[in-house]
mmCIF file of C-alpha atoms and ligand atoms in Angstrom:
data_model
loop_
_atom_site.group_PDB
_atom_site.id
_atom_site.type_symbol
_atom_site.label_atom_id
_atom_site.label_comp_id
_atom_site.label_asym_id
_atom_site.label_seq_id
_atom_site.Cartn_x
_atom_site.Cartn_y
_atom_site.Cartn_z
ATOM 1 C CA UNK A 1 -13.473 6.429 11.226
ATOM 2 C CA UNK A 2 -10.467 6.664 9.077
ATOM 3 C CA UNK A 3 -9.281 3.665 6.584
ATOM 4 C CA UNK A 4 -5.787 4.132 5.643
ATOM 5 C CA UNK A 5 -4.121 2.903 2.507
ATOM 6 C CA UNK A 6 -0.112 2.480 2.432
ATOM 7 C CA UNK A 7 2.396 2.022 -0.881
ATOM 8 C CA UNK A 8 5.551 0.942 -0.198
ATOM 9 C CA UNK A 9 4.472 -0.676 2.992
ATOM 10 C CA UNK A 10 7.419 -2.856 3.321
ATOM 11 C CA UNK A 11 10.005 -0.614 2.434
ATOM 12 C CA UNK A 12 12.636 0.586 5.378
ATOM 13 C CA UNK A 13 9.859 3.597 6.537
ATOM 14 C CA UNK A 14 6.928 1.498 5.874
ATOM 15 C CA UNK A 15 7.369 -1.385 7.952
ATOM 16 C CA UNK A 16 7.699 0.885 11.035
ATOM 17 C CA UNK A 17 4.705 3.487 9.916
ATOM 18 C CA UNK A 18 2.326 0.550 9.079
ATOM 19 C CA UNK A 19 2.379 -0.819 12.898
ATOM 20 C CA UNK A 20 2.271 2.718 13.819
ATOM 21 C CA UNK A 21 -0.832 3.375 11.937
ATOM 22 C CA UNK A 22 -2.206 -0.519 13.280
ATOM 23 C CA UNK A 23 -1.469 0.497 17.167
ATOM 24 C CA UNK A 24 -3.374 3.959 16.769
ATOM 25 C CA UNK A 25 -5.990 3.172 14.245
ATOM 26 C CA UNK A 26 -6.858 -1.047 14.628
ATOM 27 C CA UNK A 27 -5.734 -3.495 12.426
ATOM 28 C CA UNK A 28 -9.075 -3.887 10.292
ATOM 29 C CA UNK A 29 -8.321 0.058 9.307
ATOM 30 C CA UNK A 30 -5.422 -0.198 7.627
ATOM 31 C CA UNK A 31 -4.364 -1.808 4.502
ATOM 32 C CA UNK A 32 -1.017 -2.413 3.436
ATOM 33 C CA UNK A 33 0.239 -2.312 -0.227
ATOM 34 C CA UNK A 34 3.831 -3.304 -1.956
ATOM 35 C CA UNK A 35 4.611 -3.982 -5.544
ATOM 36 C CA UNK A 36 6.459 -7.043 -3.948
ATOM 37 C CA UNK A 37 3.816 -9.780 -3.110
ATOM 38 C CA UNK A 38 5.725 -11.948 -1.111
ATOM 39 C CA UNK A 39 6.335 -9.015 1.478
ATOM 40 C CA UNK A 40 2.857 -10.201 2.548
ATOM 41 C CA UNK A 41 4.731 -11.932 5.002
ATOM 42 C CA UNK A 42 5.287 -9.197 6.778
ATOM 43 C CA UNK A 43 1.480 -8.254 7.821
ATOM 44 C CA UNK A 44 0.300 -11.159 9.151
ATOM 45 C CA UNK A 45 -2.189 -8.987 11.228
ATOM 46 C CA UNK A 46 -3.626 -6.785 8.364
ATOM 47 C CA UNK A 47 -4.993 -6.782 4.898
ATOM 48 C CA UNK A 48 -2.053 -6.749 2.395
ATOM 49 C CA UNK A 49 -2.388 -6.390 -1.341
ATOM 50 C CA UNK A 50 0.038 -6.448 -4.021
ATOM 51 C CA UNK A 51 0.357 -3.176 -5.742
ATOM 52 C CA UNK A 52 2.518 -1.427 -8.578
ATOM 53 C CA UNK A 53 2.297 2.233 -7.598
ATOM 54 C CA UNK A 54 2.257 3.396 -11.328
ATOM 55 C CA UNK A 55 -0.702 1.525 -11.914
ATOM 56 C CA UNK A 56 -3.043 4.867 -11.422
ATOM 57 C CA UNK A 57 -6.539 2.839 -12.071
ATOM 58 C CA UNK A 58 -5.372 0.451 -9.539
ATOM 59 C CA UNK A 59 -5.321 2.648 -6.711
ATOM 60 C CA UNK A 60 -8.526 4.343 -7.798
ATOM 61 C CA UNK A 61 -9.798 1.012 -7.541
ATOM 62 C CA UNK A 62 -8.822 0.243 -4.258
ATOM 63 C CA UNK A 63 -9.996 3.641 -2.614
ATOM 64 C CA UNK A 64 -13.246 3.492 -3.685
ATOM 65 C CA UNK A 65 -13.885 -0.144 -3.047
ATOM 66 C CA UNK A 66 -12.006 -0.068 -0.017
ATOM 67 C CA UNK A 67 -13.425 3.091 1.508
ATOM 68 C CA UNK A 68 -9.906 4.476 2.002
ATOM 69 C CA UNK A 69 -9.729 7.659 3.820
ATOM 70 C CA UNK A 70 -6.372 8.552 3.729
ATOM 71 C CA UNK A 71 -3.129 7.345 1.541
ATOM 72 C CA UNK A 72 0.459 7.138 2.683
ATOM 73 C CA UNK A 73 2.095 7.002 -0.584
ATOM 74 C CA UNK A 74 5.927 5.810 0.820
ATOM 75 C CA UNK A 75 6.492 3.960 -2.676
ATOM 76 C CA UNK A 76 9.818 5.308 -4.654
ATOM 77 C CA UNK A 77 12.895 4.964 -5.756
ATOM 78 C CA UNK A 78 15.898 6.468 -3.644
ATOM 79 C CA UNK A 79 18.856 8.692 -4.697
ATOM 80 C CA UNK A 80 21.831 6.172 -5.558
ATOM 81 C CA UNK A 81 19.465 3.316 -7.194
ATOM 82 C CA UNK A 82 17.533 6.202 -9.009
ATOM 83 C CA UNK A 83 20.770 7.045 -10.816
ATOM 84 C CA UNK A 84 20.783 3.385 -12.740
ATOM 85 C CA UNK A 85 17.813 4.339 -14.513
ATOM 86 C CA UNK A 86 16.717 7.880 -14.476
ATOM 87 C CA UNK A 87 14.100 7.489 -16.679
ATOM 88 C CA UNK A 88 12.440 4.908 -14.843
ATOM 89 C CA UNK A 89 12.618 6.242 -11.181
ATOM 90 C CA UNK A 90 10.924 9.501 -12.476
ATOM 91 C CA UNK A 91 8.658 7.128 -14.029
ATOM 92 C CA UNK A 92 7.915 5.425 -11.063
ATOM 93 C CA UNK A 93 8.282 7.979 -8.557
ATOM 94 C CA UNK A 94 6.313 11.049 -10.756
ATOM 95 C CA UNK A 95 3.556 8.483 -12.189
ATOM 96 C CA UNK A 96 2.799 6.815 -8.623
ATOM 97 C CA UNK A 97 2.209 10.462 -6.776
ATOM 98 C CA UNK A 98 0.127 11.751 -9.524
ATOM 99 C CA UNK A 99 -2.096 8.451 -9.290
ATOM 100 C CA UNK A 100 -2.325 9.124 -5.833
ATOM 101 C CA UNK A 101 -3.514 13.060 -5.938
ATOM 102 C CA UNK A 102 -5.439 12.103 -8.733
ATOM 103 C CA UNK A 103 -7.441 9.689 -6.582
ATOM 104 C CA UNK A 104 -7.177 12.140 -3.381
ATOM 105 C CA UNK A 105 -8.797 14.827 -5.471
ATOM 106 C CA UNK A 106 -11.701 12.320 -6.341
ATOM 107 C CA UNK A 107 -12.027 10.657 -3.382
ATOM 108 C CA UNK A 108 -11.808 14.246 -1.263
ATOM 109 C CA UNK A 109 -8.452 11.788 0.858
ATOM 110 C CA UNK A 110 -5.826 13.386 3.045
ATOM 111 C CA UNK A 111 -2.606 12.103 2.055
ATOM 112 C CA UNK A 112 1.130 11.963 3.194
ATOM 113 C CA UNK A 113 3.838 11.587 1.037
ATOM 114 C CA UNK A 114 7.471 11.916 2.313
ATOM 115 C CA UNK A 115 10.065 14.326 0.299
ATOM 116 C CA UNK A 116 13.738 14.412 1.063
ATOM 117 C CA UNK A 117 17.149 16.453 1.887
ATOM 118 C CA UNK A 118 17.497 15.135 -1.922
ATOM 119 C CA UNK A 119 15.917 17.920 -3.323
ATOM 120 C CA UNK A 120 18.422 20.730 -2.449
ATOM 121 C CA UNK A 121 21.896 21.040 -4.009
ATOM 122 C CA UNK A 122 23.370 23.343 -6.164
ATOM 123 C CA UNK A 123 22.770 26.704 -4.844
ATOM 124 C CA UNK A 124 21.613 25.845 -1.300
ATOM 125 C CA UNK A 125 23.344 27.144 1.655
ATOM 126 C CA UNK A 126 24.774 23.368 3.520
ATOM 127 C CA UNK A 127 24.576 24.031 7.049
ATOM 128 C CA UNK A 128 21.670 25.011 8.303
ATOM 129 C CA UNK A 129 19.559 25.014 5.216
ATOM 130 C CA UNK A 130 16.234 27.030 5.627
ATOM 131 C CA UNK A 131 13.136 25.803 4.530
ATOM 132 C CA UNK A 132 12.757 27.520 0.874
ATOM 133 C CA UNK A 133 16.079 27.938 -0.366
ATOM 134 C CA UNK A 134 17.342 27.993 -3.764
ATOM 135 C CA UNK A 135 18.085 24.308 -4.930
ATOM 136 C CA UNK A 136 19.045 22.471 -7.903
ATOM 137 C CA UNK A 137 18.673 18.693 -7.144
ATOM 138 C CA UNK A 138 21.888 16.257 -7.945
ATOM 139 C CA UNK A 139 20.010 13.391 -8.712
ATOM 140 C CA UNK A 140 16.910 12.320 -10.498
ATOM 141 C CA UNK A 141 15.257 11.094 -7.189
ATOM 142 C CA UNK A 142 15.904 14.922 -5.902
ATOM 143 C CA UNK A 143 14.154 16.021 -9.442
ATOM 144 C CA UNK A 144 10.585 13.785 -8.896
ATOM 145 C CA UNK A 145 10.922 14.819 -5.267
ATOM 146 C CA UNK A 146 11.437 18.584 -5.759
ATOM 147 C CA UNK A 147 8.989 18.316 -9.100
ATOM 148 C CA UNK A 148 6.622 16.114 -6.766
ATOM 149 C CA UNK A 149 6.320 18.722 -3.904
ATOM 150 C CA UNK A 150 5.139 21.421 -6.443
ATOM 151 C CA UNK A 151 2.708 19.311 -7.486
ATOM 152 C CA UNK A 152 1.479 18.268 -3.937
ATOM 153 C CA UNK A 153 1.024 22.124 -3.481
ATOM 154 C CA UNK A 154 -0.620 22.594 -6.896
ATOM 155 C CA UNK A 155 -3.332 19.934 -5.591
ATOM 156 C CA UNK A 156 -3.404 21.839 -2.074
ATOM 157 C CA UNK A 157 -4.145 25.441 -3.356
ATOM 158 C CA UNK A 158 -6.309 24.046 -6.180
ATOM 159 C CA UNK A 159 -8.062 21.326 -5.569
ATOM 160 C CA UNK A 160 -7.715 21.906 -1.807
ATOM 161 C CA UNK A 161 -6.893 18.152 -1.536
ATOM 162 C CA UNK A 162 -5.486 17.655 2.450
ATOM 163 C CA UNK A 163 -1.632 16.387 1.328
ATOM 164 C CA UNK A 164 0.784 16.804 4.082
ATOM 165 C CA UNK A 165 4.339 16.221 3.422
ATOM 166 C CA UNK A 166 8.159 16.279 5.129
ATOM 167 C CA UNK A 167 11.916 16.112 3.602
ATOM 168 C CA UNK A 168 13.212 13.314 5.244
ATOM 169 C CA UNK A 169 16.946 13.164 5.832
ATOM 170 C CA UNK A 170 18.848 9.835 5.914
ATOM 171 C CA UNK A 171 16.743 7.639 8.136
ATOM 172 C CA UNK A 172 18.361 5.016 10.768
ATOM 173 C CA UNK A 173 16.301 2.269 11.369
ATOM 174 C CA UNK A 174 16.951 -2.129 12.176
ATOM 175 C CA UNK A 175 13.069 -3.155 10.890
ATOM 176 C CA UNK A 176 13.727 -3.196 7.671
ATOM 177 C CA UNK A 177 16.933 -2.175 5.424
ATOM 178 C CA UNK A 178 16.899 0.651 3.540
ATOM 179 C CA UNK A 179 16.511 0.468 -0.311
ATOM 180 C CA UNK A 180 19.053 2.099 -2.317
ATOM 181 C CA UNK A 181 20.010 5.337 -0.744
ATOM 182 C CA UNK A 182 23.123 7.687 -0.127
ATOM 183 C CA UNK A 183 22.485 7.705 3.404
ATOM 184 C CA UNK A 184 22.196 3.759 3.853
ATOM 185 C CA UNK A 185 25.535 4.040 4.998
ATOM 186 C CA UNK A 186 24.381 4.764 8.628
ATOM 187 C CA UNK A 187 22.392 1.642 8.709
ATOM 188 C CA UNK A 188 24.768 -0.819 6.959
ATOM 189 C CA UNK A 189 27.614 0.178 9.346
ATOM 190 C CA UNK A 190 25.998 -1.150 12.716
ATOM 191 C CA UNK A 191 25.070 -4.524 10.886
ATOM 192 C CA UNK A 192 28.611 -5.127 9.756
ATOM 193 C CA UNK A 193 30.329 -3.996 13.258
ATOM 194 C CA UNK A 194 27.957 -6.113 15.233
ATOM 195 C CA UNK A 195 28.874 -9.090 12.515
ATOM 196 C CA UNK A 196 32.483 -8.414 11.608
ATOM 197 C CA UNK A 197 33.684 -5.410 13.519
ATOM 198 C CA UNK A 198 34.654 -3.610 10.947
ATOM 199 C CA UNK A 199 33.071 -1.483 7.878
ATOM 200 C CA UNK A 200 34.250 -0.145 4.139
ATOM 201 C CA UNK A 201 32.437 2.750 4.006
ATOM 202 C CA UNK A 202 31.625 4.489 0.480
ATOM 203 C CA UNK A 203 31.635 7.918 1.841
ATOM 204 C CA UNK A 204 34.300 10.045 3.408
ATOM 205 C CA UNK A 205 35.270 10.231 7.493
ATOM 206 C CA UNK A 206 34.149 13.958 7.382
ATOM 207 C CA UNK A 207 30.796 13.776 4.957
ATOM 208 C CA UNK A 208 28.444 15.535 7.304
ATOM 209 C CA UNK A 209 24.597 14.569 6.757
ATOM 210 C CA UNK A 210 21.639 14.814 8.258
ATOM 211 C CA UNK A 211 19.946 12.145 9.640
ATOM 212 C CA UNK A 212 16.695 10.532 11.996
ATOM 213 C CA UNK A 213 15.807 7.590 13.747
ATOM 214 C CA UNK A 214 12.855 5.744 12.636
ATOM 215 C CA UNK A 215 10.680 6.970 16.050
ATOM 216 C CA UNK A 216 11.013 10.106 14.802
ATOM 217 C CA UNK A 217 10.651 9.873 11.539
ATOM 218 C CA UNK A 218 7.556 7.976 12.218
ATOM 219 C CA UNK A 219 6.355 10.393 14.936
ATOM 220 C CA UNK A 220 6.946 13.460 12.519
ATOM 221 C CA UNK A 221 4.434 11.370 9.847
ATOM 222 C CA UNK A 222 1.720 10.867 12.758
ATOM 223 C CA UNK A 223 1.635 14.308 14.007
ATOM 224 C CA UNK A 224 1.736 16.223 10.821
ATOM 225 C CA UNK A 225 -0.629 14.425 10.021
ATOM 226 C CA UNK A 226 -2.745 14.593 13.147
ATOM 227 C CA UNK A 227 -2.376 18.849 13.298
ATOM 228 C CA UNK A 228 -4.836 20.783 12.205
ATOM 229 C CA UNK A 229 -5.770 21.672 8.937
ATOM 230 C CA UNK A 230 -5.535 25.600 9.928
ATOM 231 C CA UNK A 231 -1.947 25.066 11.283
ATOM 232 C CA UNK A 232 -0.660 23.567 7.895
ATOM 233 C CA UNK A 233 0.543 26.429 6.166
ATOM 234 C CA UNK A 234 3.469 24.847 3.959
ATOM 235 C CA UNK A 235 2.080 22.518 1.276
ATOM 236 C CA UNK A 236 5.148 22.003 -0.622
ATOM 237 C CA UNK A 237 6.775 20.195 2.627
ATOM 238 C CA UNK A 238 7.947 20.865 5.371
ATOM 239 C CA UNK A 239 12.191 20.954 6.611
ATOM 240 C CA UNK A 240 12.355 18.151 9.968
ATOM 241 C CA UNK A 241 15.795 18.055 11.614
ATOM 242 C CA UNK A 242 16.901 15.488 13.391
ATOM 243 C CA UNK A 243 20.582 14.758 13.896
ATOM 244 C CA UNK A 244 23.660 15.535 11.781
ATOM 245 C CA UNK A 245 26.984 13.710 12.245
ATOM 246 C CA UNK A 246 29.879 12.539 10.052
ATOM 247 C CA UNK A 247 31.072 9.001 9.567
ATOM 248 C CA UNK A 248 33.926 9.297 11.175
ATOM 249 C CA UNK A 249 32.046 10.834 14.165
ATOM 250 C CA UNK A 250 29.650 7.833 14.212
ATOM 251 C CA UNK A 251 32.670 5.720 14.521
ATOM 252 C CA UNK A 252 33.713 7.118 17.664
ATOM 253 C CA UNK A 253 30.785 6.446 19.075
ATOM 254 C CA UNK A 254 30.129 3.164 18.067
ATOM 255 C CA UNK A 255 33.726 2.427 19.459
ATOM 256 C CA UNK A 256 32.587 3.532 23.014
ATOM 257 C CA UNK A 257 30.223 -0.082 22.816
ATOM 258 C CA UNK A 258 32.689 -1.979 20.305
ATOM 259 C CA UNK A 259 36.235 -0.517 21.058
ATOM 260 C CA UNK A 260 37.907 -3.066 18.525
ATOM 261 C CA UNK A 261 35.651 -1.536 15.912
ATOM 262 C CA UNK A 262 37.459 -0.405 12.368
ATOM 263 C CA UNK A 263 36.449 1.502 9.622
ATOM 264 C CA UNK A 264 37.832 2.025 6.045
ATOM 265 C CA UNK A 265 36.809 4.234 3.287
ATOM 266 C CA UNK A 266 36.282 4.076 -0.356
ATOM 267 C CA UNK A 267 34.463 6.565 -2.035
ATOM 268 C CA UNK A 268 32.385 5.870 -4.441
ATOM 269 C CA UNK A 269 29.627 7.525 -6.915
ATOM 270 C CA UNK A 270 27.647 8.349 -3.670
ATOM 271 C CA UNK A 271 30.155 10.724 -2.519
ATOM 272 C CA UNK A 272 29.324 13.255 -4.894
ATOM 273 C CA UNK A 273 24.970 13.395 -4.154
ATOM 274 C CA UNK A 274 26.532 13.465 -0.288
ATOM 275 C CA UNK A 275 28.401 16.479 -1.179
ATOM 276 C CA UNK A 276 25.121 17.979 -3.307
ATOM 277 C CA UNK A 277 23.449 18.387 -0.049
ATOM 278 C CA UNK A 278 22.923 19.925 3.184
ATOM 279 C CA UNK A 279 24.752 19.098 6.184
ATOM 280 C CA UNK A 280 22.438 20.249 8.557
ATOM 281 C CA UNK A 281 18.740 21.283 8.212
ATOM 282 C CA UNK A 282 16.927 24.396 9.795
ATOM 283 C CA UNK A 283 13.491 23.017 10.572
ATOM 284 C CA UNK A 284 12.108 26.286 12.691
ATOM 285 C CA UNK A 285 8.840 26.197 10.244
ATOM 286 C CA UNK A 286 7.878 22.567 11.290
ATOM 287 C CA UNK A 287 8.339 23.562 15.006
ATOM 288 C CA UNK A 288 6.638 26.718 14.863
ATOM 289 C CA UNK A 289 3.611 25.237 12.811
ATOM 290 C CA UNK A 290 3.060 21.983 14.068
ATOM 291 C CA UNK A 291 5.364 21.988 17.155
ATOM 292 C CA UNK A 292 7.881 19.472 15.518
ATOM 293 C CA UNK A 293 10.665 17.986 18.270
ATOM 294 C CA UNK A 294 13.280 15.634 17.352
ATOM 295 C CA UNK A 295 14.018 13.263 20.279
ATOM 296 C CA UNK A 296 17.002 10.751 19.515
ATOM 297 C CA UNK A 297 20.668 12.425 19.553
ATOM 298 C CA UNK A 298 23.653 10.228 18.257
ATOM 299 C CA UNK A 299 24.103 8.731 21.591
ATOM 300 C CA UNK A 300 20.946 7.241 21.936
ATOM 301 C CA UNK A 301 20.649 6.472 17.901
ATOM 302 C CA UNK A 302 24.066 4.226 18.581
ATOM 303 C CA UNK A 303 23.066 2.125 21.913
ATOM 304 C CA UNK A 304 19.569 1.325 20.656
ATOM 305 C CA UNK A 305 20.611 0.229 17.374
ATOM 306 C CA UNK A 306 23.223 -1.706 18.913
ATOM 307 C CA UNK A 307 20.592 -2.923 20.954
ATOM 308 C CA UNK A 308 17.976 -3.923 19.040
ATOM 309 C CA UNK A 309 20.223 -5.377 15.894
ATOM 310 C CA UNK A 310 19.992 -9.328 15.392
HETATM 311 C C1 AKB B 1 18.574 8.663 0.190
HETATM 312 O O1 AKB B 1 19.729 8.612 0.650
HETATM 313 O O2 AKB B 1 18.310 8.637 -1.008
HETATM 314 C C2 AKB B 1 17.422 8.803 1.160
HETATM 315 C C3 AKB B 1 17.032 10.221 1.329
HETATM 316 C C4 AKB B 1 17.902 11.157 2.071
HETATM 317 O O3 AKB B 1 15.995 10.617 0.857
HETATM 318 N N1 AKB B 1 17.777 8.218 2.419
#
């Protein structure tokens, strides 16, 4: 029976991945963690405990006393907050994942830790960007990630500790609201045309990124890690595509449900890390190894958000 420890449960990805986790492993297996105590709130069903990532005996702590089995270590900071303190987010984001494979090692857990579309840049082909290309990150969150998957596959080959990772691109979701990224601008954008028909975006009309609804970003998590250990080949992690589309393209289609929608732009600092990375992602490895398939297209991304949004 697996127990199943989650940082950053009640961050944008973990909200959605912890009742995941609770509808196919039972409540009393899974244990939700956040360095913010009052998100308690948020799992009334399961055990929640307040937990700062970078505290590395901590965690130890709780595996062992807690019989954890597996970690999904979703704690970090994101590309456009990272850049107000650099040192700190590769702090935070370096410190927690090394606590964690630390403890994995130990423990003998399986682990899942998410990378990004953050850690290509300079150097990397944009459109279609294959799975190991040449990449110098923009921003410091794209350093801990790229630095962090070498060290997830330095674990893998020699401590042959079960870590499973993908790069996330810009994730669409209404559960919780993203924390600080360059793709938030996706999410924030239904919000404000539900609540004022109109949005100031900080990117350009014709920034193309890639980008996932939460089902599949949660669904990629699940089946990685539910392959088999013989199928895993790529330790570093692994290229997922889901949808790529520009702003201005997303405003089209939210116009087809709000047609007195209106957008503006203003640039900002973010503009820059947009233009650092890819604008669509090649993920034939993930398919071919663990038979990855993306489900929601822009269409469907639009009229359920628009759906679901309070
Ligand atoms: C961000 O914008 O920083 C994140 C990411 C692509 O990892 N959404």
């Amino acid at each position: 029976m697996e127990k199943i420890l989650i940082t950053g449960a009640a961050g944008q990805l973990g909200v959605e991945l912890t009742n995941a986790l609770i509808s196919k492993y039972g409540a009393n297996n899974i244990l939700a963690s956040d360095i913010n105590a009052k998100s308690a709130e948020k799992f009334q069903s399961i055990k929640f405990i307040p937990l700062d990532a970078t505290d590395t005996k901590r965690i130890a702590e709780i595996v062992a006393s807690e019989h954890i089995t597996q970690i999904y270590h979703l704690a970090a900071i994101l590309s456009a907050k990272g850049e107000d303190n650099p040192l700190f987010t590769w702090e935070l984001n370096m410190k927690s994942l090394l606590g964690v494979l630390e403890a994995a090692k130990n423990y003998n857990l399986k682990v899942f830790w998410p990378s990004s579309i953050a850690v290509f840049g300079k150097d990397t082909p944009r459109e279609n960007t294959p799975q190991n290309p040449p990449a110098i990150p923009s921003t410091v969150y794209g350093i801990s990630k790229q630095a962090g998957e070498q060290w997830c596959n330095y674990y893998a080959e020699k401590f042959n500790v079960d870590i499973r990772s993908v790069r996330y691109p810009g994730l669409i979701s209404y559960s919780a609201p993203p924390g600080g990224g360059t793709t938030d601008y996706a999410v924030e954008i239904f919000y404000e045309a539900k609540e004022k028909n109109e949005y100031n975006c900080f990117l350009k009309a014709d920034t193309r990124l890639p980008m996932m609804y939460m089902p599949d970003a949660v669904r990629a998590a699940i089946e990685l890690m539910s392959a088999p250990a013989s199928r895993i080949k790529t330790r570093t992690s692994y290229n997922v595509a889901g949808v790529s589309f520009t702003p201005d393209e997303l405003t089209k289609e939210l116009k087809g449900h709000l047609p007195e929608f209106k957008i503006s732009y203003t640039p900002d600092f973010r503009q820059k890390i947009a233009d650092s990375w890819p604008t669509s992602i090649n993920d034939q490895v993930a398919k071919t190894e663990w038979e990855w398939t993306p489900k929601y297209n822009l269409a469907r991304i639009t009229e359920d958000m628009l759906k679901n949004i309070k």
